Structures are given as C-alpha cells and as structure tokens.
Amino acid sequence: MSSYVPLAPAAVYLLDLLTAGDTPVEVTGAMRNAGMAGADGPANVLAALRVATSTEARGTGCVVVFAEEIHAARWVRKTHATSPTAFTSYPGPIGYVAEDRVQITARPAPSLTFDPHSATAAARTAIYTVGLGDDGTLLHALSDHVDGLVVAAFGAGHVPMACVDALADLAKRMPVVLATRTGSGPVLRHTYGFPGSESDLLERGLISGSTLDPVKARILLQLLLMTTADNDQVAQAFSALS
C-alpha cells in the first residue's frame, strides 16, 4: 500500500492567496515513485529546499519547484499525466536551480492576499464549460444554485451566440467571470465584436478573468464572495491581474 497526495496547481494558487509576507513558500512532489527507475522525488525536494533557503526567492510568493524549474502559483499548470516535466507555465518559469544555485529570472506582480479569518459568508461557485452547439439551457438551470460563476470559454473568451442572453441575465444577478479554457494567455477585450465575443460579453456585464485559468479564477471568485465582496469589488480584483 502507498499513499498519494496530488499536487494541484489550483491548491498552490489558493495557498498563494492565503500567504502574506515575502517568505518563500515552495510546493513540490514527484511524478515517479521511489520504486520506479529515475525516481524524481529526492531531487525535487532538494531543489525546493534550496529555493526555500535562498534570499533570491524572497517575494516570489508561493511557487512550484519541479524538475529544477520554479513556477509561479498564478501561472503553473499540470499539462501531462505522467511526464516528469508535467508542470509548466506560461509565459514560463520564473527561475531555475542550476549548479546548486537558485536563479530568479522574472518576478510576478504581487498577488492579492486574504486573511483566512476574514471569510464570514457562505458562497457557492461553479465553472461552466461551454461546448459547440451549446444553447444555454444548463446556464438557466444553474442560476438558482450558485452565487457566482466562471465561464470556461473558447479561445480568447468566446461563447456560442445562443448562450449570450443567459449569460447576460446571470451577470445582472451575480458576478460572472469570463475565462479562457485554453489554460494560458489572456481573455481579450476588444478584438472581436460578434455576439458571444469577448467584447460583447464584457459589455453585457461579464468580468474578465484576465490570465487566470477557469479553476484558479473560481478560487479567487470564491474567496472574494466569502469575504462579502460585491460585483464591483470582484471586478476590481480581477482587473488588478491584468
């Protein structure tokens, strides 16, 4: 028997949002267990310890250290089920461990932080992934059961035209965040103008998720609603990510 604790990039982002100060916080793991050839756990732990004790890493927030790469919580993703280099990020790692030295090559802007004790309200949020031919029926079904919604849209923030009215109605009642389901890159603002495009949806009251993937956007939305943020405050928080 063996135990397994998954390294979820979304959980790392939650930890980043709940951790204040400039002390580096590292998360690591292994893609190959100790009984497999080329087990990567010991090397990953050693690299993470080097980052944790490095003055260079101060102020980088919570990071994932894997395969001697350092990834910011906001951008890191798991992109493969089994590869030792499964954890990647766009626009790329913020640093590396090479020859036992920590090298930070980029610093993400400071993230919002939340006091865990400031969560005073109950909130229910969900992710809705649009599909080809989606007619918005399920969006109507969600309306009475959530306090906030993240829409995982096509490309840079597009949905089928049949979903537009349902999303506009929802945005009048709750925060509705528009995210790209591609997992990296920004939601656009004014490139396309057809019904269901990013500019059309933003004009109808949806909130841009900026560069957050849908799962991380939901975590931020959940924390904001639990701290009783209103629609304008939610919009301001996501706008600060741009």
Coordinates of C-alpha atoms in Angstrom, one line a residue:
M1 CA 0.0 0.0 0.0
S2 CA 1.2 3.5 -0.7
S3 CA -0.2 6.9 0.0
Y4 CA -0.7 9.6 -2.6
V5 CA -1.3 13.3 -2.2
P6 CA -1.9 15.1 -5.6
L7 CA 0.0 18.3 -6.3
A8 CA -2.9 20.5 -7.7
P9 CA -1.8 23.8 -9.2
A10 CA -5.2 25.3 -8.1
A11 CA -4.4 24.4 -4.5
V12 CA -1.0 26.1 -4.9
Y13 CA -2.7 29.2 -6.1
L14 CA -5.1 29.1 -3.1
L15 CA -2.1 28.9 -0.8
D16 CA -0.6 31.9 -2.6
L17 CA -3.7 33.9 -1.9
L18 CA -3.7 33.0 1.8
T19 CA 0.0 33.6 2.4
A20 CA 1.2 37.1 3.2
G21 CA 4.7 38.4 3.5
D22 CA 7.8 37.8 1.4
T23 CA 8.9 34.5 2.9
P24 CA 9.2 32.0 0.0
V25 CA 6.8 29.1 0.1
E26 CA 7.6 26.0 -2.0
V27 CA 5.4 23.1 -3.1
T28 CA 6.9 20.1 -4.8
G29 CA 6.3 16.4 -5.3
A30 CA 7.2 13.5 -7.7
M31 CA 5.9 12.1 -10.9
R32 CA 7.8 8.8 -10.4
N33 CA 7.5 6.9 -7.1
A34 CA 10.5 5.7 -5.2
G35 CA 10.2 2.2 -6.7
M36 CA 10.5 3.3 -10.3
A37 CA 13.6 3.9 -12.3
G38 CA 14.6 7.5 -12.3
A39 CA 12.5 8.5 -9.3
D40 CA 12.4 12.3 -9.2
G41 CA 11.2 12.9 -5.6
P42 CA 14.5 13.3 -3.8
A43 CA 15.9 15.7 -6.4
N44 CA 12.7 17.8 -6.4
V45 CA 12.7 18.0 -2.6
L46 CA 16.4 19.1 -2.6
A47 CA 15.7 21.8 -5.2
A48 CA 12.7 23.0 -3.2
L49 CA 14.8 23.3 -0.1
R50 CA 17.4 25.3 -1.9
V51 CA 14.7 27.7 -3.1
A52 CA 13.2 27.9 0.4
T53 CA 16.6 28.9 1.9
S54 CA 17.5 31.3 -0.9
T55 CA 17.4 35.1 -0.4
E56 CA 16.8 35.3 -4.2
A57 CA 13.4 33.7 -3.9
R58 CA 12.0 36.1 -1.3
G59 CA 9.0 38.0 -2.5
T60 CA 8.1 35.5 -5.2
G61 CA 5.0 34.2 -3.3
C62 CA 4.1 30.5 -3.4
V63 CA 5.9 28.6 -6.1
V64 CA 6.1 25.1 -7.5
V65 CA 9.6 23.7 -7.8
F66 CA 9.7 20.7 -10.2
A67 CA 12.5 19.4 -12.5
E68 CA 14.7 22.2 -11.2
E69 CA 12.3 24.8 -12.6
I70 CA 10.5 27.4 -10.4
H71 CA 6.9 28.2 -11.4
A72 CA 4.7 31.0 -10.0
A73 CA 1.4 29.8 -8.5
R74 CA -0.6 32.1 -10.7
W75 CA 0.7 30.5 -13.9
V76 CA 1.7 26.9 -13.2
R77 CA -0.3 24.1 -14.8
K78 CA -0.1 20.3 -14.9
T79 CA 0.0 19.5 -18.6
H80 CA 0.7 15.8 -18.7
A81 CA -0.5 12.8 -16.7
T82 CA 2.9 11.1 -16.3
S83 CA 5.8 13.2 -17.6
P84 CA 8.5 14.2 -15.0
T85 CA 8.2 17.7 -16.6
A86 CA 4.4 17.8 -16.3
F87 CA 4.4 21.1 -14.5
T88 CA 4.8 24.0 -16.8
S89 CA 3.7 27.7 -17.0
Y90 CA 3.1 30.4 -19.5
P91 CA 5.0 32.8 -20.0
G92 CA 7.5 30.3 -18.5
P93 CA 9.3 29.5 -15.2
I94 CA 10.3 32.5 -13.1
G95 CA 13.6 30.8 -12.2
Y96 CA 15.8 27.7 -12.1
V97 CA 18.0 25.7 -9.9
A98 CA 21.4 25.2 -11.6
E99 CA 24.7 24.0 -10.1
D100 CA 23.0 24.2 -6.6
R101 CA 22.2 27.9 -7.1
V102 CA 18.8 29.5 -7.3
Q103 CA 18.4 31.9 -10.2
I104 CA 15.3 34.1 -10.3
T105 CA 14.8 35.5 -13.8
A106 CA 11.4 37.1 -13.5
R107 CA 9.1 38.2 -10.7
P108 CA 5.3 38.1 -10.9
A109 CA 3.4 41.1 -9.7
P110 CA 2.4 40.7 -6.0
S111 CA -0.9 38.8 -5.8
L112 CA -3.9 39.7 -3.7
T113 CA -3.8 38.1 -0.2
F114 CA -6.7 37.2 2.0
D115 CA -6.8 36.7 5.8
P116 CA -8.4 33.2 6.3
H117 CA -10.3 34.6 9.3
S118 CA -11.9 37.3 7.1
A119 CA -14.2 34.8 5.4
T120 CA -17.6 35.4 7.0
A121 CA -20.1 34.5 4.3
A122 CA -21.1 31.2 2.7
A123 CA -20.8 31.1 -1.1
R124 CA -21.3 28.6 -3.8
T125 CA -19.5 29.0 -7.1
A126 CA -19.2 26.8 -10.2
I127 CA -17.4 26.5 -13.5
Y128 CA -19.4 26.2 -16.7
T129 CA -17.6 24.9 -19.7
V130 CA -19.2 26.0 -23.0
G131 CA -19.4 23.5 -25.8
L132 CA -20.1 23.6 -29.5
G133 CA -23.8 23.9 -30.1
D134 CA -24.5 25.0 -26.5
D135 CA -27.9 26.6 -26.3
G136 CA -27.6 28.0 -22.7
T137 CA -30.2 25.6 -21.2
L138 CA -27.9 24.5 -18.5
L139 CA -26.9 28.0 -17.7
H140 CA -30.5 28.8 -16.8
A141 CA -30.6 25.7 -14.6
L142 CA -27.5 27.0 -12.6
S143 CA -29.0 30.4 -11.9
D144 CA -30.8 29.5 -8.7
H145 CA -28.0 27.4 -7.3
V146 CA -24.8 29.5 -7.3
D147 CA -23.7 32.9 -6.0
G148 CA -21.0 33.3 -8.7
L149 CA -20.0 31.7 -11.9
V150 CA -16.8 31.2 -14.0
V151 CA -17.4 30.6 -17.7
A152 CA -14.7 28.5 -19.4
A153 CA -15.0 30.0 -22.9
F154 CA -13.5 29.2 -26.3
G155 CA -10.2 30.8 -27.3
A156 CA -9.7 34.3 -26.0
G157 CA -13.2 34.5 -24.5
H158 CA -16.0 33.5 -26.9
V159 CA -19.2 31.5 -26.4
P160 CA -22.0 30.3 -28.8
M161 CA -24.5 33.1 -29.7
A162 CA -27.3 31.0 -28.1
C163 CA -25.6 31.4 -24.7
V164 CA -25.4 35.2 -24.7
D165 CA -28.8 36.1 -23.3
A166 CA -28.5 33.5 -20.5
L167 CA -25.1 34.9 -19.5
A168 CA -26.3 38.5 -19.7
D169 CA -29.2 37.6 -17.4
L170 CA -26.9 35.9 -14.9
A171 CA -24.5 38.8 -14.9
K172 CA -27.3 41.0 -13.7
R173 CA -27.7 38.8 -10.6
M174 CA -24.2 37.7 -9.7
P175 CA -20.5 38.0 -10.7
V176 CA -19.9 36.0 -13.9
V177 CA -16.2 35.7 -14.8
L178 CA -15.1 35.1 -18.3
A179 CA -12.0 32.8 -18.6
T180 CA -10.3 31.0 -21.4
R181 CA -10.4 27.3 -21.2
T182 CA -7.1 27.0 -23.1
G183 CA -5.3 27.3 -19.8
S184 CA -2.9 30.1 -20.7
G185 CA -3.0 33.5 -22.3
P186 CA -5.4 36.4 -21.7
V187 CA -9.0 36.9 -22.2
L188 CA -9.2 39.6 -24.9
R189 CA -11.1 42.9 -24.5
H190 CA -11.8 44.5 -27.9
T191 CA -10.5 42.3 -30.7
Y192 CA -13.8 40.6 -31.8
G193 CA -17.2 42.2 -31.8
F194 CA -19.7 39.4 -32.9
P195 CA -22.5 38.3 -30.5
G196 CA -20.8 36.0 -28.0
S197 CA -17.3 37.5 -28.5
E198 CA -15.2 38.8 -25.6
S199 CA -16.1 42.5 -26.2
D200 CA -19.8 41.7 -26.5
L201 CA -19.8 39.7 -23.3
L202 CA -17.8 42.3 -21.3
E203 CA -20.2 45.0 -22.5
R204 CA -23.1 42.8 -21.1
G205 CA -21.6 42.8 -17.6
L206 CA -19.3 39.7 -17.5
I207 CA -16.0 40.2 -15.7
S208 CA -12.7 39.4 -17.5
G209 CA -10.7 36.6 -15.8
S210 CA -7.5 38.0 -17.3
T211 CA -4.9 35.3 -17.5
L212 CA -6.3 33.0 -14.8
D213 CA -7.4 29.6 -15.9
P214 CA -11.0 28.7 -15.0
V215 CA -10.1 26.7 -11.9
K216 CA -8.0 29.4 -10.4
A217 CA -10.5 32.0 -11.4
R218 CA -13.1 30.1 -9.4
I219 CA -10.8 30.0 -6.4
L220 CA -10.3 33.8 -6.5
L221 CA -14.0 34.4 -7.0
Q222 CA -14.9 32.0 -4.1
L223 CA -12.6 33.9 -1.7
L224 CA -13.9 37.2 -2.8
L225 CA -17.5 36.2 -2.3
M226 CA -16.7 34.6 1.1
T227 CA -15.3 38.0 2.2
T228 CA -18.6 39.6 1.1
A229 CA -17.2 41.4 -2.0
D230 CA -19.8 42.9 -4.2
N231 CA -19.8 42.8 -8.0
D232 CA -17.7 46.0 -8.4
Q233 CA -15.1 44.7 -5.9
V234 CA -14.9 41.4 -7.7
A235 CA -14.4 43.2 -11.0
Q236 CA -11.6 45.4 -9.4
A237 CA -9.9 42.3 -8.0
F238 CA -9.8 40.6 -11.4
S239 CA -8.8 43.8 -13.2
A240 CA -5.7 44.1 -10.9
L241 CA -4.5 40.8 -12.5
S242 CA -4.1 42.4 -16.0

